[in-house]
GROMACS .gro file of C-alpha atoms in nm:
model
  256
    1MET     CA    1   0.000   0.000   0.000
    2SER     CA    2   0.137   0.339  -0.096
    3SER     CA    3   0.199   0.608   0.161
    4GLY     CA    4  -0.081   0.817   0.006
    5SER     CA    5  -0.334   0.535   0.046
    6LEU     CA    6  -0.219   0.470   0.400
    7LEU     CA    7  -0.254   0.835   0.489
    8PHE     CA    8  -0.603   0.844   0.336
    9SER     CA    9  -0.707   0.534   0.530
   10LEU     CA   10  -0.576   0.681   0.855
   11SER     CA   11  -0.754   1.009   0.789
   12LEU     CA   12  -1.079   0.824   0.717
   13LEU     CA   13  -1.034   0.620   1.035
   14VAL     CA   14  -0.979   0.934   1.239
   15LEU     CA   15  -1.288   1.094   1.080
   16VAL     CA   16  -1.506   0.790   1.157
   17ALA     CA   17  -1.374   0.776   1.514
   18GLY     CA   18  -1.446   1.147   1.557
   19LEU     CA   19  -1.800   1.104   1.427
   20ALA     CA   20  -1.852   0.808   1.661
   21VAL     CA   21  -1.731   1.008   1.961
   22ALA     CA   22  -1.955   1.302   1.863
   23ALA     CA   23  -2.253   1.069   1.822
   24LEU     CA   24  -2.184   0.908   2.162
   25PHE     CA   25  -2.158   1.252   2.325
   26ARG     CA   26  -2.485   1.358   2.160
   27LEU     CA   27  -2.655   1.037   2.273
   28ARG     CA   28  -2.545   1.100   2.632
   29GLN     CA   29  -2.677   1.456   2.611
   30LEU     CA   30  -3.014   1.335   2.482
   31THR     CA   31  -3.029   1.061   2.748
   32ALA     CA   32  -2.961   1.317   3.021
   33ARG     CA   33  -3.228   1.552   2.881
   34LEU     CA   34  -3.477   1.267   2.860
   35ALA     CA   35  -3.409   1.168   3.222
   36ALA     CA   36  -3.453   1.531   3.331
   37ALA     CA   37  -3.779   1.558   3.136
   38GLU     CA   38  -3.909   1.236   3.293
   39ALA     CA   39  -3.818   1.367   3.639
   40ARG     CA   40  -4.002   1.694   3.569
   41ALA     CA   41  -4.305   1.500   3.440
   42THR     CA   42  -4.306   1.283   3.752
   43ARG     CA   43  -4.290   1.588   3.979
   44GLY     CA   44  -4.563   1.757   3.775
   45GLY     CA   45  -4.780   1.445   3.794
   46ARG     CA   46  -4.743   1.428   4.170
   47ALA     CA   47  -4.832   1.797   4.198
   48LEU     CA   48  -5.141   1.744   3.982
   49ASP     CA   49  -5.241   1.443   4.189
   50LEU     CA   50  -5.205   1.637   4.515
   51MET     CA   51  -5.399   1.931   4.372
   52ALA     CA   52  -5.678   1.701   4.252
   53ARG     CA   53  -5.704   1.540   4.596
   54GLU     CA   54  -5.719   1.880   4.766
   55VAL     CA   55  -5.987   2.001   4.524
   56HIS     CA   56  -6.180   1.677   4.572
   57GLY     CA   57  -6.168   1.715   4.951
   58LEU     CA   58  -6.294   2.072   4.926
   59GLY     CA   59  -6.572   1.967   4.689
   60LEU     CA   60  -6.685   1.681   4.911
   61GLY     CA   61  -6.686   1.906   5.218
   62LEU     CA   62  -6.890   2.169   5.031
   63LEU     CA   63  -7.132   1.899   4.919
   64GLY     CA   64  -7.190   1.792   5.279
   65ARG     CA   65  -7.252   2.151   5.392
   66ALA     CA   66  -7.483   2.222   5.098
   67GLN     CA   67  -7.698   1.918   5.176
   68VAL     CA   68  -7.721   2.018   5.541
   69LEU     CA   69  -7.825   2.370   5.436
   70GLY     CA   70  -8.103   2.236   5.213
   71GLY     CA   71  -8.357   2.444   5.027
   72GLU     CA   72  -8.290   2.651   4.716
   73ALA     CA   73  -7.961   2.788   4.850
   74GLY     CA   74  -7.843   2.440   4.939
   75ALA     CA   75  -7.933   2.310   4.594
   76GLY     CA   76  -7.728   2.588   4.435
   77PHE     CA   77  -7.425   2.514   4.652
   78GLU     CA   78  -7.464   2.142   4.585
   79ALA     CA   79  -7.452   2.205   4.210
   80GLU     CA   80  -7.130   2.404   4.257
   81ALA     CA   81  -6.986   2.127   4.477
   82ARG     CA   82  -7.052   1.870   4.207
   83ARG     CA   83  -6.885   2.096   3.951
   84ILE     CA   84  -6.577   2.112   4.175
   85LEU     CA   85  -6.578   1.733   4.210
   86SER     CA   86  -6.605   1.696   3.832
   87LEU     CA   87  -6.308   1.931   3.794
   88ALA     CA   88  -6.102   1.711   4.024
   89ASP     CA   89  -6.203   1.408   3.818
   90ALA     CA   90  -6.101   1.586   3.496
   91VAL     CA   91  -5.754   1.653   3.639
   92VAL     CA   92  -5.713   1.285   3.726
   93GLU     CA   93  -5.835   1.181   3.381
   94ALA     CA   94  -5.586   1.415   3.213
   95HIS     CA   95  -5.307   1.283   3.435
   96GLY     CA   96  -5.390   0.920   3.356
   97VAL     CA   97  -5.423   0.609   3.569
   98VAL     CA   98  -5.248   0.619   3.907
   99SER     CA   99  -5.066   0.291   3.969
  100ALA     CA  100  -4.989   0.116   4.294
  101ALA     CA  101  -4.614   0.161   4.255
  102ARG     CA  102  -4.489   0.086   4.602
  103ALA     CA  103  -4.427  -0.266   4.730
  104LEU     CA  104  -4.710  -0.410   4.937
  105ARG     CA  105  -4.654  -0.531   5.292
  106ASP     CA  106  -4.792  -0.870   5.390
  107GLU     CA  107  -4.975  -0.820   5.722
  108ARG     CA  108  -5.235  -1.020   5.911
  109PHE     CA  109  -5.512  -0.806   6.062
  110ALA     CA  110  -5.885  -0.789   6.142
  111LEU     CA  111  -6.101  -0.606   5.891
  112GLY     CA  112  -6.325  -0.445   6.155
  113PRO     CA  113  -6.088  -0.168   6.276
  114VAL     CA  114  -5.969  -0.093   5.919
  115LEU     CA  115  -6.329  -0.055   5.800
  116ALA     CA  116  -6.422   0.163   6.098
  117ASP     CA  117  -6.120   0.386   6.031
  118SER     CA  118  -6.210   0.408   5.661
  119VAL     CA  119  -6.567   0.509   5.739
  120GLU     CA  120  -6.443   0.776   5.980
  121ALA     CA  121  -6.206   0.913   5.712
  122ALA     CA  122  -6.493   0.938   5.461
  123ARG     CA  123  -6.715   1.097   5.727
  124ARG     CA  124  -6.452   1.362   5.803
  125GLN     CA  125  -6.417   1.454   5.435
  126LEU     CA  126  -6.795   1.500   5.411
  127GLY     CA  127  -6.788   1.759   5.690
  128PRO     CA  128  -7.128   1.814   5.856
  129GLY     CA  129  -7.307   1.603   5.596
  130LEU     CA  130  -7.481   1.297   5.740
  131ARG     CA  131  -7.472   0.944   5.601
  132HIS     CA  132  -7.592   0.637   5.791
  133TRP     CA  133  -7.312   0.380   5.767
  134ARG     CA  134  -7.421   0.021   5.841
  135LEU     CA  135  -7.144  -0.238   5.881
  136ASP     CA  136  -7.208  -0.611   5.864
  137PRO     CA  137  -7.104  -0.761   6.205
  138VAL     CA  138  -6.941  -1.051   6.017
  139LEU     CA  139  -6.669  -0.810   5.901
  140GLU     CA  140  -6.568  -0.736   6.260
  141SER     CA  141  -6.420  -1.081   6.316
  142MET     CA  142  -6.288  -1.144   5.964
  143VAL     CA  143  -5.907  -1.162   5.938
  144VAL     CA  144  -5.714  -1.111   5.615
  145ARG     CA  145  -5.354  -1.099   5.491
  146ALA     CA  146  -5.287  -0.778   5.302
  147ASP     CA  147  -5.127  -0.436   5.321
  148ALA     CA  148  -5.350  -0.264   5.580
  149ARG     CA  149  -5.261   0.087   5.465
  150ALA     CA  150  -5.322   0.006   5.099
  151LEU     CA  151  -5.654  -0.169   5.169
  152ARG     CA  152  -5.767   0.125   5.384
  153GLY     CA  153  -5.676   0.361   5.098
  154ALA     CA  154  -5.888   0.161   4.853
  155LEU     CA  155  -6.181   0.150   5.096
  156VAL     CA  156  -6.168   0.525   5.163
  157GLN     CA  157  -6.184   0.602   4.790
  158VAL     CA  158  -6.486   0.374   4.740
  159LEU     CA  159  -6.664   0.510   5.050
  160CYS     CA  160  -6.603   0.871   4.942
  161ARG     CA  161  -6.751   0.784   4.604
  162ALA     CA  162  -7.062   0.646   4.780
  163ALA     CA  163  -7.082   0.959   4.997
  164ARG     CA  164  -7.075   1.196   4.701
  165ALA     CA  165  -7.335   0.991   4.512
  166THR     CA  166  -7.585   1.000   4.800
  167CYS     CA  167  -7.788   1.267   4.978
  168GLU     CA  168  -7.826   1.388   5.334
  169GLY     CA  169  -7.941   1.107   5.563
  170ASP     CA  170  -7.904   0.827   5.305
  171PHE     CA  171  -7.791   0.479   5.408
  172ILE     CA  172  -7.466   0.316   5.295
  173ASP     CA  173  -7.433  -0.056   5.371
  174ILE     CA  174  -7.102  -0.239   5.397
  175ARG     CA  175  -7.129  -0.618   5.404
  176ALA     CA  176  -6.926  -0.928   5.332
  177VAL     CA  177  -6.982  -1.210   5.085
  178GLN     CA  178  -6.752  -1.508   5.144
  179THR     CA  179  -6.713  -1.789   4.889
  180PRO     CA  180  -6.453  -2.060   4.823
  181GLN     CA  181  -6.290  -1.812   4.581
  182GLY     CA  182  -6.232  -1.551   4.853
  183VAL     CA  183  -6.411  -1.264   5.021
  184THR     CA  184  -6.588  -0.964   4.870
  185ILE     CA  185  -6.659  -0.642   5.058
  186VAL     CA  186  -6.979  -0.497   4.913
  187VAL     CA  187  -7.048  -0.123   4.954
  188GLU     CA  188  -7.408  -0.050   4.862
  189ASP     CA  189  -7.573   0.293   4.851
  190GLU     CA  190  -7.917   0.426   4.764
  191GLY     CA  191  -7.782   0.727   4.580
  192LEU     CA  192  -7.800   0.873   4.232
  193GLY     CA  193  -7.695   0.559   4.047
  194LEU     CA  194  -7.424   0.746   3.858
  195ALA     CA  195  -7.285   0.570   3.551
  196VAL     CA  196  -6.983   0.355   3.630
  197ASP     CA  197  -6.923   0.176   3.299
  198ASP     CA  198  -6.554   0.254   3.348
  199LEU     CA  199  -6.543  -0.004   3.628
  200SER     CA  200  -6.751  -0.276   3.466
  201PRO     CA  201  -6.588  -0.621   3.462
  202ALA     CA  202  -6.272  -0.627   3.249
  203PRO     CA  203  -5.996  -0.884   3.196
  204HIS     CA  204  -5.755  -0.884   3.490
  205GLY     CA  205  -5.429  -0.722   3.383
  206SER     CA  206  -5.593  -0.560   3.082
  207GLU     CA  207  -5.374  -0.302   2.910
  208GLU     CA  208  -5.675  -0.077   2.844
  209PRO     CA  209  -5.688   0.195   3.114
  210ARG     CA  210  -6.069   0.236   3.103
  211THR     CA  211  -6.054   0.552   3.313
  212ARG     CA  212  -6.275   0.793   3.120
  213GLY     CA  213  -6.519   0.952   3.364
  214LEU     CA  214  -6.355   0.772   3.652
  215VAL     CA  215  -6.427   0.918   3.994
  216LEU     CA  216  -6.117   1.045   4.172
  217GLY     CA  217  -5.919   0.768   4.335
  218LEU     CA  218  -6.112   0.467   4.201
  219SER     CA  219  -5.835   0.390   3.953
  220LEU     CA  220  -5.593   0.379   4.247
  221ALA     CA  221  -5.836   0.165   4.448
  222ARG     CA  222  -5.861  -0.083   4.162
  223ALA     CA  223  -5.482  -0.089   4.119
  224LEU     CA  224  -5.432  -0.160   4.490
  225LEU     CA  225  -5.683  -0.445   4.486
  226ARG     CA  226  -5.530  -0.594   4.173
  227ALA     CA  227  -5.189  -0.578   4.338
  228HIS     CA  228  -5.339  -0.807   4.605
  229GLY     CA  229  -5.474  -1.044   4.338
  230GLY     CA  230  -5.826  -0.901   4.381
  231GLU     CA  231  -6.054  -0.674   4.181
  232LEU     CA  232  -6.286  -0.373   4.204
  233VAL     CA  233  -6.612  -0.384   4.008
  234MET     CA  234  -6.910  -0.149   4.029
  235GLU     CA  235  -7.273  -0.162   3.928
  236ALA     CA  236  -7.519   0.127   3.916
  237ALA     CA  237  -7.884   0.182   3.830
  238PRO     CA  238  -8.031   0.535   3.799
  239GLY     CA  239  -8.278   0.602   4.079
  240VAL     CA  240  -8.177   0.285   4.264
  241GLY     CA  241  -7.816   0.335   4.368
  242ALA     CA  242  -7.482   0.163   4.324
  243ARG     CA  243  -7.282  -0.129   4.455
  244ALA     CA  244  -6.905  -0.160   4.473
  245PHE     CA  245  -6.746  -0.505   4.498
  246LEU     CA  246  -6.396  -0.511   4.650
  247SER     CA  247  -6.275  -0.869   4.623
  248LEU     CA  248  -5.975  -1.046   4.772
  249PRO     CA  249  -5.871  -1.401   4.671
  250ALA     CA  250  -5.901  -1.700   4.906
  251ASN     CA  251  -5.530  -1.697   4.989
  252ARG     CA  252  -5.581  -1.353   5.148
  253VAL     CA  253  -5.845  -1.479   5.392
  254VAL     CA  254  -5.720  -1.619   5.724
  255THR     CA  255  -5.932  -1.906   5.857
  256GLY     CA  256  -5.928  -2.077   6.193
   0.00000   0.00000   0.00000
């Protein structure tokens, strides 16, 4: 090989190496920018989630006060409260499905105290509004294996949904249905029977989010139950009310 050809080959090699180094540097820059953008999106999502929860709490409290007030003024405030609740739902829908990201703890505990605490949390959010909560005594002695905090979170979301769909003085029943397949906590209200097609039965682990029109927090409640191997399904009939079914598999129920 002549010296000219060798020099050309070396020059070409240097050029290719330079281009490779530049491409690698550019790739690292883009990777760093992508990571920063993802971090900003995560922070923004958390901020939106917190804002939606605050707005939802305010709306639910206003709803309780409006129903206590009653009359024409109360009806006007109730309409505004429902608009605020819808706004909170719209924020959650825009943000997307909230997933149960953290690892679940495996605890053994009685359902009674967790249910009582969940009812009290929903009652506090409703403010002075009155709902008659009726708990099945069977639940008091039932023992399960789950993450107590996560299960309480799912229950609070479902109970708040029942509270906002009902009126002053309505009854909300919480009962248990136990089968060889597991246990189902049924929350039944005599409220507005709001549409809940978004939580109709769907294949477990389905990729389809099915969150359109989803009430704040129910996507999280479903994710938490699915993380336990269970499911959340709802039924509603206008003028009759709604029922929520929070199921846990048989291996989550402690017997004996």
